[in-house]
PDB file of C-alpha atoms and ligand atoms in Angstrom:
ATOM      1  CA  MET S 575     -25.004  33.253 -54.317  1.00  0.00           C
ATOM      2  CA  PRO S 576     -22.763  34.685 -51.326  1.00  0.00           C
ATOM      3  CA  LEU S 577     -19.425  34.641 -51.249  1.00  0.00           C
ATOM      4  CA  ASP S 578     -17.913  31.491 -49.332  1.00  0.00           C
ATOM      5  CA  ILE S 579     -15.399  32.952 -46.752  1.00  0.00           C
ATOM      6  CA  ARG S 580     -12.572  31.085 -44.683  1.00  0.00           C
ATOM      7  CA  THR S 581     -10.751  32.485 -42.043  1.00  0.00           C
ATOM      8  CA  ILE S 582      -7.064  31.470 -41.887  1.00  0.00           C
ATOM      9  CA  PRO S 583      -5.116  32.068 -38.635  1.00  0.00           C
ATOM     10  CA  CYS S 584      -1.899  33.646 -39.553  1.00  0.00           C
ATOM     11  CA  LEU S 585       1.529  34.248 -37.429  1.00  0.00           C
ATOM     12  CA  SER S 586       0.232  34.145 -33.575  1.00  0.00           C
ATOM     13  CA  ASP S 587      -2.798  35.932 -33.509  1.00  0.00           C
ATOM     14  CA  ASN S 588      -3.622  37.527 -37.274  1.00  0.00           C
ATOM     15  CA  TYR S 589      -6.328  36.270 -39.305  1.00  0.00           C
ATOM     16  CA  ALA S 590      -6.451  36.439 -43.380  1.00  0.00           C
ATOM     17  CA  PHE S 591      -9.715  35.500 -45.120  1.00  0.00           C
ATOM     18  CA  LEU S 592     -10.451  33.874 -48.552  1.00  0.00           C
ATOM     19  CA  ALA S 593     -13.669  35.013 -50.112  1.00  0.00           C
ATOM     20  CA  HIS S 594     -14.579  32.654 -52.965  1.00  0.00           C
ATOM     21  CA  ASP S 595     -17.266  33.491 -55.560  1.00  0.00           C
ATOM     22  CA  PRO S 596     -18.894  30.096 -56.493  1.00  0.00           C
ATOM     23  CA  ALA S 597     -20.440  31.639 -59.741  1.00  0.00           C
ATOM     24  CA  THR S 598     -17.339  32.807 -61.382  1.00  0.00           C
ATOM     25  CA  GLY S 599     -14.798  31.008 -59.365  1.00  0.00           C
ATOM     26  CA  ASP S 600     -12.951  33.886 -58.446  1.00  0.00           C
ATOM     27  CA  THR S 601     -11.340  34.411 -55.159  1.00  0.00           C
ATOM     28  CA  ALA S 602     -10.010  37.414 -53.003  1.00  0.00           C
ATOM     29  CA  LEU S 603      -7.597  37.183 -50.175  1.00  0.00           C
ATOM     30  CA  ILE S 604      -8.273  39.791 -47.725  1.00  0.00           C
ATOM     31  CA  ASP S 605      -4.620  40.770 -46.438  1.00  0.00           C
ATOM     32  CA  ALA S 606      -1.693  38.810 -46.332  1.00  0.00           C
ATOM     33  CA  PRO S 607       0.051  38.193 -43.059  1.00  0.00           C
ATOM     34  CA  GLU S 608       2.073  35.263 -44.253  1.00  0.00           C
ATOM     35  CA  ALA S 609       1.968  33.048 -47.136  1.00  0.00           C
ATOM     36  CA  ALA S 610       2.087  29.306 -46.227  1.00  0.00           C
ATOM     37  CA  PRO S 611      -1.223  29.183 -44.278  1.00  0.00           C
ATOM     38  CA  ILE S 612      -2.937  30.973 -47.187  1.00  0.00           C
ATOM     39  CA  LEU S 613      -1.326  29.012 -49.983  1.00  0.00           C
ATOM     40  CA  ALA S 614      -2.277  25.698 -47.900  1.00  0.00           C
ATOM     41  CA  VAL S 615      -6.001  26.551 -48.322  1.00  0.00           C
ATOM     42  CA  LEU S 616      -5.798  27.364 -51.744  1.00  0.00           C
ATOM     43  CA  ASP S 617      -4.298  24.161 -52.325  1.00  0.00           C
ATOM     44  CA  GLU S 618      -6.803  22.586 -50.120  1.00  0.00           C
ATOM     45  CA  THR S 619      -9.732  24.143 -52.068  1.00  0.00           C
ATOM     46  CA  GLY S 620      -8.526  24.295 -55.278  1.00  0.00           C
ATOM     47  CA  TRP S 621      -9.639  27.852 -55.578  1.00  0.00           C
ATOM     48  CA  ARG S 622      -8.001  30.186 -57.972  1.00  0.00           C
ATOM     49  CA  LEU S 623      -6.885  33.655 -56.395  1.00  0.00           C
ATOM     50  CA  THR S 624      -7.742  36.280 -58.330  1.00  0.00           C
ATOM     51  CA  ASP S 625      -7.742  39.452 -56.142  1.00  0.00           C
ATOM     52  CA  VAL S 626      -5.956  40.607 -53.120  1.00  0.00           C
ATOM     53  CA  LEU S 627      -7.581  43.240 -50.850  1.00  0.00           C
ATOM     54  CA  LEU S 628      -5.361  44.972 -48.646  1.00  0.00           C
ATOM     55  CA  THR S 629      -6.600  46.913 -45.497  1.00  0.00           C
ATOM     56  CA  HIS S 630      -3.626  48.955 -44.465  1.00  0.00           C
ATOM     57  CA  HIS S 631       0.015  48.784 -44.540  1.00  0.00           C
ATOM     58  CA  HIS S 632       1.292  47.160 -41.496  1.00  0.00           C
ATOM     59  CA  TYR S 633       3.841  44.001 -41.626  1.00  0.00           C
ATOM     60  CA  ASP S 634       1.497  41.809 -40.194  1.00  0.00           C
ATOM     61  CA  HIS S 635      -1.192  42.300 -42.853  1.00  0.00           C
ATOM     62  CA  VAL S 636       1.152  42.710 -46.160  1.00  0.00           C
ATOM     63  CA  ASP S 637       4.400  40.796 -45.654  1.00  0.00           C
ATOM     64  CA  GLY S 638       3.110  37.163 -47.314  1.00  0.00           C
ATOM     65  CA  LEU S 639       1.918  39.029 -50.482  1.00  0.00           C
ATOM     66  CA  ALA S 640       5.294  38.639 -52.397  1.00  0.00           C
ATOM     67  CA  GLU S 641       5.271  34.929 -52.009  1.00  0.00           C
ATOM     68  CA  ILE S 642       1.583  34.718 -52.695  1.00  0.00           C
ATOM     69  CA  LEU S 643       2.015  36.529 -56.137  1.00  0.00           C
ATOM     70  CA  ALA S 644       4.663  34.435 -57.201  1.00  0.00           C
ATOM     71  CA  ALA S 645       1.961  31.459 -57.005  1.00  0.00           C
ATOM     72  CA  TYR S 646      -1.100  33.401 -58.363  1.00  0.00           C
ATOM     73  CA  PRO S 647      -0.854  36.477 -60.465  1.00  0.00           C
ATOM     74  CA  ALA S 648      -3.762  38.541 -58.435  1.00  0.00           C
ATOM     75  CA  ARG S 649      -4.830  41.968 -59.081  1.00  0.00           C
ATOM     76  CA  VAL S 650      -3.833  43.905 -55.701  1.00  0.00           C
ATOM     77  CA  ILE S 651      -6.375  46.530 -54.307  1.00  0.00           C
ATOM     78  CA  GLY S 652      -5.428  48.742 -51.646  1.00  0.00           C
ATOM     79  CA  ALA S 653      -6.263  52.672 -50.729  1.00  0.00           C
ATOM     80  CA  ALA S 654      -4.941  55.446 -52.972  1.00  0.00           C
ATOM     81  CA  ALA S 655      -4.369  57.276 -49.883  1.00  0.00           C
ATOM     82  CA  ASP S 656      -1.612  54.845 -48.628  1.00  0.00           C
ATOM     83  CA  ALA S 657      -0.169  53.553 -52.080  1.00  0.00           C
ATOM     84  CA  GLU S 658       3.283  54.807 -51.098  1.00  0.00           C
ATOM     85  CA  ARG S 659       3.167  52.727 -48.053  1.00  0.00           C
ATOM     86  CA  LEU S 660       1.644  49.697 -49.596  1.00  0.00           C
ATOM     87  CA  PRO S 661       3.249  46.940 -51.721  1.00  0.00           C
ATOM     88  CA  ALA S 662       2.395  47.704 -55.654  1.00  0.00           C
ATOM     89  CA  LEU S 663      -1.065  48.393 -56.190  1.00  0.00           C
ATOM     90  CA  ASP S 664      -3.212  47.437 -59.569  1.00  0.00           C
ATOM     91  CA  VAL S 665      -5.987  49.485 -58.103  1.00  0.00           C
ATOM     92  CA  LYS S 666      -5.978  52.339 -55.742  1.00  0.00           C
ATOM     93  CA  VAL S 667      -9.233  53.078 -54.357  1.00  0.00           C
ATOM     94  CA  ALA S 668     -11.164  55.404 -51.897  1.00  0.00           C
ATOM     95  CA  GLU S 669     -13.921  56.091 -49.606  1.00  0.00           C
ATOM     96  CA  GLY S 670     -17.183  55.465 -51.517  1.00  0.00           C
ATOM     97  CA  ASP S 671     -15.191  53.438 -54.670  1.00  0.00           C
ATOM     98  CA  THR S 672     -16.686  49.826 -55.450  1.00  0.00           C
ATOM     99  CA  ILE S 673     -14.518  46.993 -56.485  1.00  0.00           C
ATOM    100  CA  THR S 674     -15.933  43.454 -57.713  1.00  0.00           C
ATOM    101  CA  VAL S 675     -15.221  39.901 -56.938  1.00  0.00           C
ATOM    102  CA  GLY S 676     -16.588  37.726 -59.288  1.00  0.00           C
ATOM    103  CA  GLU S 677     -20.054  38.756 -59.293  1.00  0.00           C
ATOM    104  CA  GLU S 678     -20.038  40.373 -55.867  1.00  0.00           C
ATOM    105  CA  THR S 679     -19.529  44.081 -55.365  1.00  0.00           C
ATOM    106  CA  ALA S 680     -17.772  45.692 -52.263  1.00  0.00           C
ATOM    107  CA  THR S 681     -18.102  49.272 -51.295  1.00  0.00           C
ATOM    108  CA  ILE S 682     -14.782  50.994 -49.845  1.00  0.00           C
ATOM    109  CA  ILE S 683     -15.197  52.640 -46.356  1.00  0.00           C
ATOM    110  CA  ASP S 684     -12.368  54.888 -45.056  1.00  0.00           C
ATOM    111  CA  VAL S 685     -11.881  53.623 -41.220  1.00  0.00           C
ATOM    112  CA  SER S 686      -8.645  55.983 -40.509  1.00  0.00           C
ATOM    113  CA  GLY S 687      -7.458  55.819 -36.854  1.00  0.00           C
ATOM    114  CA  HIS S 688      -5.106  52.894 -36.293  1.00  0.00           C
ATOM    115  CA  THR S 689      -3.329  54.175 -39.458  1.00  0.00           C
ATOM    116  CA  VAL S 690      -4.593  57.145 -41.752  1.00  0.00           C
ATOM    117  CA  GLY S 691      -5.551  55.383 -45.018  1.00  0.00           C
ATOM    118  CA  HIS S 692      -6.812  51.921 -43.393  1.00  0.00           C
ATOM    119  CA  ILE S 693      -9.854  50.992 -45.296  1.00  0.00           C
ATOM    120  CA  ALA S 694     -12.783  48.372 -44.874  1.00  0.00           C
ATOM    121  CA  PHE S 695     -14.316  46.199 -47.811  1.00  0.00           C
ATOM    122  CA  HIS S 696     -18.006  45.952 -47.424  1.00  0.00           C
ATOM    123  CA  PHE S 697     -19.967  43.238 -49.669  1.00  0.00           C
ATOM    124  CA  PRO S 698     -23.235  44.261 -48.828  1.00  0.00           C
ATOM    125  CA  ALA S 699     -25.117  40.940 -50.918  1.00  0.00           C
ATOM    126  CA  SER S 700     -22.836  38.699 -48.657  1.00  0.00           C
ATOM    127  CA  LYS S 701     -23.695  40.736 -45.587  1.00  0.00           C
ATOM    128  CA  ALA S 702     -19.666  40.895 -45.018  1.00  0.00           C
ATOM    129  CA  VAL S 703     -17.599  43.569 -43.919  1.00  0.00           C
ATOM    130  CA  PHE S 704     -13.696  43.125 -43.625  1.00  0.00           C
ATOM    131  CA  THR S 705     -12.301  45.601 -40.953  1.00  0.00           C
ATOM    132  CA  ALA S 706      -9.011  44.214 -40.132  1.00  0.00           C
ATOM    133  CA  ASP S 707      -7.418  46.553 -37.169  1.00  0.00           C
ATOM    134  CA  SER S 708     -10.591  49.378 -37.008  1.00  0.00           C
ATOM    135  CA  LEU S 709     -13.606  47.635 -35.625  1.00  0.00           C
ATOM    136  CA  MET S 710     -12.279  44.102 -33.845  1.00  0.00           C
ATOM    137  CA  ALA S 711     -14.377  41.488 -31.811  1.00  0.00           C
ATOM    138  CA  LEU S 712     -14.973  43.445 -28.645  1.00  0.00           C
ATOM    139  CA  GLY S 713     -12.547  46.042 -29.465  1.00  0.00           C
ATOM    140  CA  CYS S 714     -10.854  48.148 -31.798  1.00  0.00           C
ATOM    141  CA  GLY S 715      -7.254  49.023 -33.195  1.00  0.00           C
ATOM    142  CA  ARG S 716      -4.940  51.142 -31.113  1.00  0.00           C
ATOM    143  CA  VAL S 717      -4.859  54.553 -32.539  1.00  0.00           C
ATOM    144  CA  PHE S 718      -1.278  54.740 -33.610  1.00  0.00           C
ATOM    145  CA  GLU S 719      -1.581  57.589 -36.636  1.00  0.00           C
ATOM    146  CA  GLY S 720      -4.929  59.510 -36.816  1.00  0.00           C
ATOM    147  CA  THR S 721      -7.022  60.824 -33.701  1.00  0.00           C
ATOM    148  CA  LYS S 722      -9.577  58.969 -31.366  1.00  0.00           C
ATOM    149  CA  PRO S 723     -12.433  61.442 -32.777  1.00  0.00           C
ATOM    150  CA  GLN S 724     -11.246  59.994 -36.355  1.00  0.00           C
ATOM    151  CA  MET S 725     -11.276  56.339 -35.081  1.00  0.00           C
ATOM    152  CA  HIS S 726     -14.745  57.080 -33.544  1.00  0.00           C
ATOM    153  CA  GLU S 727     -16.162  58.403 -36.807  1.00  0.00           C
ATOM    154  CA  SER S 728     -14.560  55.342 -38.656  1.00  0.00           C
ATOM    155  CA  LEU S 729     -16.283  52.972 -36.024  1.00  0.00           C
ATOM    156  CA  GLN S 730     -19.627  54.780 -36.510  1.00  0.00           C
ATOM    157  CA  LYS S 731     -19.796  54.273 -40.058  1.00  0.00           C
ATOM    158  CA  LEU S 732     -19.306  50.553 -39.426  1.00  0.00           C
ATOM    159  CA  ALA S 733     -21.765  50.731 -36.519  1.00  0.00           C
ATOM    160  CA  ASN S 734     -24.421  51.987 -39.337  1.00  0.00           C
ATOM    161  CA  LEU S 735     -23.936  48.818 -41.648  1.00  0.00           C
ATOM    162  CA  PRO S 736     -26.799  46.544 -41.093  1.00  0.00           C
ATOM    163  CA  ALA S 737     -26.786  44.698 -37.910  1.00  0.00           C
ATOM    164  CA  ASP S 738     -26.831  41.347 -39.604  1.00  0.00           C
ATOM    165  CA  THR S 739     -23.381  42.283 -41.305  1.00  0.00           C
ATOM    166  CA  VAL S 740     -20.697  39.910 -40.407  1.00  0.00           C
ATOM    167  CA  VAL S 741     -17.701  41.590 -39.164  1.00  0.00           C
ATOM    168  CA  TYR S 742     -14.296  39.759 -40.151  1.00  0.00           C
ATOM    169  CA  SER S 743     -11.382  41.530 -38.431  1.00  0.00           C
ATOM    170  CA  GLY S 744      -7.829  40.912 -38.406  1.00  0.00           C
ATOM    171  CA  HIS S 745      -6.873  39.667 -34.674  1.00  0.00           C
ATOM    172  CA  GLU S 746      -7.485  37.166 -32.289  1.00  0.00           C
ATOM    173  CA  TYR S 747      -7.453  39.615 -29.255  1.00  0.00           C
ATOM    174  CA  THR S 748     -10.991  39.201 -28.220  1.00  0.00           C
ATOM    175  CA  ALA S 749     -10.584  37.520 -24.790  1.00  0.00           C
ATOM    176  CA  ALA S 750      -8.254  40.665 -23.622  1.00  0.00           C
ATOM    177  CA  ASN S 751     -10.537  42.778 -25.134  1.00  0.00           C
ATOM    178  CA  GLY S 752     -13.247  41.194 -23.121  1.00  0.00           C
ATOM    179  CA  LYS S 753     -11.339  41.871 -19.842  1.00  0.00           C
ATOM    180  CA  PHE S 754     -11.110  45.383 -20.488  1.00  0.00           C
ATOM    181  CA  ALA S 755     -15.059  45.801 -21.649  1.00  0.00           C
ATOM    182  CA  LEU S 756     -16.029  44.430 -18.393  1.00  0.00           C
ATOM    183  CA  THR S 757     -14.139  47.670 -16.738  1.00  0.00           C
ATOM    184  CA  ILE S 758     -16.278  50.086 -18.821  1.00  0.00           C
ATOM    185  CA  ASP S 759     -19.273  47.921 -18.991  1.00  0.00           C
ATOM    186  CA  PRO S 760     -19.777  45.678 -16.075  1.00  0.00           C
ATOM    187  CA  GLU S 761     -23.120  45.241 -15.498  1.00  0.00           C
ATOM    188  CA  ASN S 762     -24.133  44.602 -19.334  1.00  0.00           C
ATOM    189  CA  PRO S 763     -25.830  40.760 -19.507  1.00  0.00           C
ATOM    190  CA  ASP S 764     -24.982  40.503 -23.026  1.00  0.00           C
ATOM    191  CA  LEU S 765     -21.337  41.293 -22.332  1.00  0.00           C
ATOM    192  CA  ILE S 766     -20.775  39.247 -19.319  1.00  0.00           C
ATOM    193  CA  SER S 767     -22.356  36.197 -21.620  1.00  0.00           C
ATOM    194  CA  ARG S 768     -20.341  36.842 -24.470  1.00  0.00           C
ATOM    195  CA  VAL S 769     -17.028  36.896 -22.373  1.00  0.00           C
ATOM    196  CA  ARG S 770     -18.041  33.751 -20.897  1.00  0.00           C
ATOM    197  CA  GLU S 771     -18.387  32.368 -24.336  1.00  0.00           C
ATOM    198  CA  VAL S 772     -15.127  33.614 -25.803  1.00  0.00           C
ATOM    199  CA  ALA S 773     -13.455  32.008 -22.936  1.00  0.00           C
ATOM    200  CA  GLU S 774     -15.221  28.617 -23.610  1.00  0.00           C
ATOM    201  CA  LYS S 775     -14.064  29.295 -27.485  1.00  0.00           C
ATOM    202  CA  ARG S 776     -10.334  30.091 -26.781  1.00  0.00           C
ATOM    203  CA  ALA S 777      -9.959  26.977 -24.333  1.00  0.00           C
ATOM    204  CA  SER S 778     -10.920  24.811 -27.091  1.00  0.00           C
ATOM    205  CA  GLY S 779      -8.861  26.552 -29.960  1.00  0.00           C
ATOM    206  CA  THR S 780     -12.177  27.887 -31.935  1.00  0.00           C
ATOM    207  CA  PRO S 781     -11.497  31.455 -33.764  1.00  0.00           C
ATOM    208  CA  THR S 782     -13.840  33.972 -31.996  1.00  0.00           C
ATOM    209  CA  VAL S 783     -13.458  35.934 -35.076  1.00  0.00           C
ATOM    210  CA  PRO S 784     -15.628  36.719 -37.230  1.00  0.00           C
ATOM    211  CA  SER S 785     -18.759  38.272 -35.082  1.00  0.00           C
ATOM    212  CA  LEU S 786     -21.983  39.529 -35.766  1.00  0.00           C
ATOM    213  CA  LEU S 787     -22.445  43.332 -35.892  1.00  0.00           C
ATOM    214  CA  SER S 788     -25.658  43.159 -33.804  1.00  0.00           C
ATOM    215  CA  GLU S 789     -23.410  41.411 -31.054  1.00  0.00           C
ATOM    216  CA  GLU S 790     -20.833  44.277 -31.438  1.00  0.00           C
ATOM    217  CA  LEU S 791     -23.415  46.726 -30.859  1.00  0.00           C
ATOM    218  CA  ALA S 792     -24.662  45.186 -27.823  1.00  0.00           C
ATOM    219  CA  THR S 793     -21.200  44.366 -26.188  1.00  0.00           C
ATOM    220  CA  ASN S 794     -18.201  46.369 -27.658  1.00  0.00           C
ATOM    221  CA  PRO S 795     -17.644  49.342 -25.347  1.00  0.00           C
ATOM    222  CA  PHE S 796     -15.948  51.213 -28.735  1.00  0.00           C
ATOM    223  CA  LEU S 797     -19.507  51.023 -30.287  1.00  0.00           C
ATOM    224  CA  ARG S 798     -21.445  52.258 -27.295  1.00  0.00           C
ATOM    225  CA  ALA S 799     -20.254  55.747 -26.076  1.00  0.00           C
ATOM    226  CA  HIS S 800     -23.786  56.672 -26.416  1.00  0.00           C
ATOM    227  CA  ASP S 801     -24.741  54.397 -23.587  1.00  0.00           C
ATOM    228  CA  PRO S 802     -26.325  56.188 -20.493  1.00  0.00           C
ATOM    229  CA  ALA S 803     -24.817  53.241 -18.227  1.00  0.00           C
ATOM    230  CA  ILE S 804     -21.528  53.531 -19.625  1.00  0.00           C
ATOM    231  CA  GLN S 805     -21.581  57.121 -19.428  1.00  0.00           C
ATOM    232  CA  ALA S 806     -22.607  57.116 -15.740  1.00  0.00           C
ATOM    233  CA  HIS S 807     -19.924  54.448 -14.929  1.00  0.00           C
ATOM    234  CA  LEU S 808     -17.331  56.883 -16.361  1.00  0.00           C
ATOM    235  CA  GLY S 809     -18.811  59.769 -14.466  1.00  0.00           C
ATOM    236  CA  MET S 810     -19.624  61.214 -18.186  1.00  0.00           C
ATOM    237  CA  GLU S 811     -23.663  61.558 -18.075  1.00  0.00           C
ATOM    238  CA  GLY S 812     -24.474  63.569 -20.993  1.00  0.00           C
ATOM    239  CA  ALA S 813     -21.153  64.222 -22.395  1.00  0.00           C
ATOM    240  CA  ASN S 814     -20.732  63.868 -26.258  1.00  0.00           C
ATOM    241  CA  ALA S 815     -20.213  60.407 -27.976  1.00  0.00           C
ATOM    242  CA  THR S 816     -16.809  61.386 -29.160  1.00  0.00           C
ATOM    243  CA  ASP S 817     -15.568  62.487 -25.596  1.00  0.00           C
ATOM    244  CA  VAL S 818     -16.862  59.486 -24.011  1.00  0.00           C
ATOM    245  CA  PHE S 819     -15.066  57.408 -26.860  1.00  0.00           C
ATOM    246  CA  THR S 820     -11.744  59.185 -26.276  1.00  0.00           C
ATOM    247  CA  GLU S 821     -12.194  58.219 -22.460  1.00  0.00           C
ATOM    248  CA  ILE S 822     -12.602  54.765 -23.319  1.00  0.00           C
ATOM    249  CA  ARG S 823      -9.755  54.347 -25.890  1.00  0.00           C
ATOM    250  CA  THR S 824      -7.517  56.020 -23.353  1.00  0.00           C
ATOM    251  CA  ARG S 825      -8.310  53.842 -20.692  1.00  0.00           C
ATOM    252  CA  LYS S 826      -7.429  50.896 -23.270  1.00  0.00           C
ATOM    253  CA  ASP S 827      -4.133  52.237 -23.892  1.00  0.00           C
ATOM    254  CA  ASN S 828      -3.259  52.335 -20.198  1.00  0.00           C
ATOM    255  CA  PHE S 829      -5.126  48.835 -19.195  1.00  0.00           C
TER     256      PHE S 829
HETATM  257 ZN1   ZN V 938      -2.253  47.084 -38.044  1.00  0.00          ZN
HETATM  258 FE1   FE V 939      -2.506  44.305 -37.107  1.00  0.00          FE
END
C-alpha cells in the first residue's frame, strides 16, 4: 500500500510533507520549517509521528524540529556529511543507504549543490522523491556551497528516476521559476502550457508542488541542458550539458 502523503504549507513559501504508512501507522515528516502547521495536521489526522527526515541544514527546513520532538519522540534521520550542522541525528545516512518508514523503504540520494550534504529521499514503491532545494518545480535551488557542475550531477541522478515519480520539493517558487524558464526555452509548448496552469493554480491559492518528474523532464530548463533548442537559443550548440547547465544557472542567479 503506497504512502499517504500530505503537503503542508509552512512559513511564507516552504513545504513540509507527512508520509504515512497505512499498514503500520508509522508516519514520517520530511523537513520541519515550523511546528504549528505540522502539529495541526498530525492532530487532525491522528497520525503518530515516528520519523523525521531532514534534507539539509537551512533554518527554513529544521527550525520547527525541537517543538515537534517535544510533542512526538520521533527518530531523526539526516546526512552523516552534514551532521555537525544539522540538529541531533539518531540515524546518519549517506548516498545509497536505505531507511524504512513503516513497511516502505527509501534510498538516500546525495544531491549536493545548494548545500554540501543535501540529500533526497526516494521511495520507489510509492513513486515519491523528496528533493527540497535540489530539484524544484520548474527550477532548482541556488548553488550556495557546492559547484554548478556538482548541482548538475545531482539533478541528473534525480532525472534518471522513473518518469512517473512524484517530486516533492521544498518551496512554492514555481511561478517565478516559470518566468525565468520561458527566457531559456521560449518555444517549448509544454513549458508554455505549464506556465499557464501554474498561474491559474496560484490565482486560486493551490500549491504547484508536488509535480511529476515527466513534467519536469519536459519543461524544467535545469533538466534540459542537453536539449538542442535550448542550446541553440543560448548560442551553445553542441556544448556539453554541464557547461549549458552552468550557463542556465548563472543566468538564473542574475535574473
Ligand atoms: Zn535551503
Ligand atoms: Fe529552503
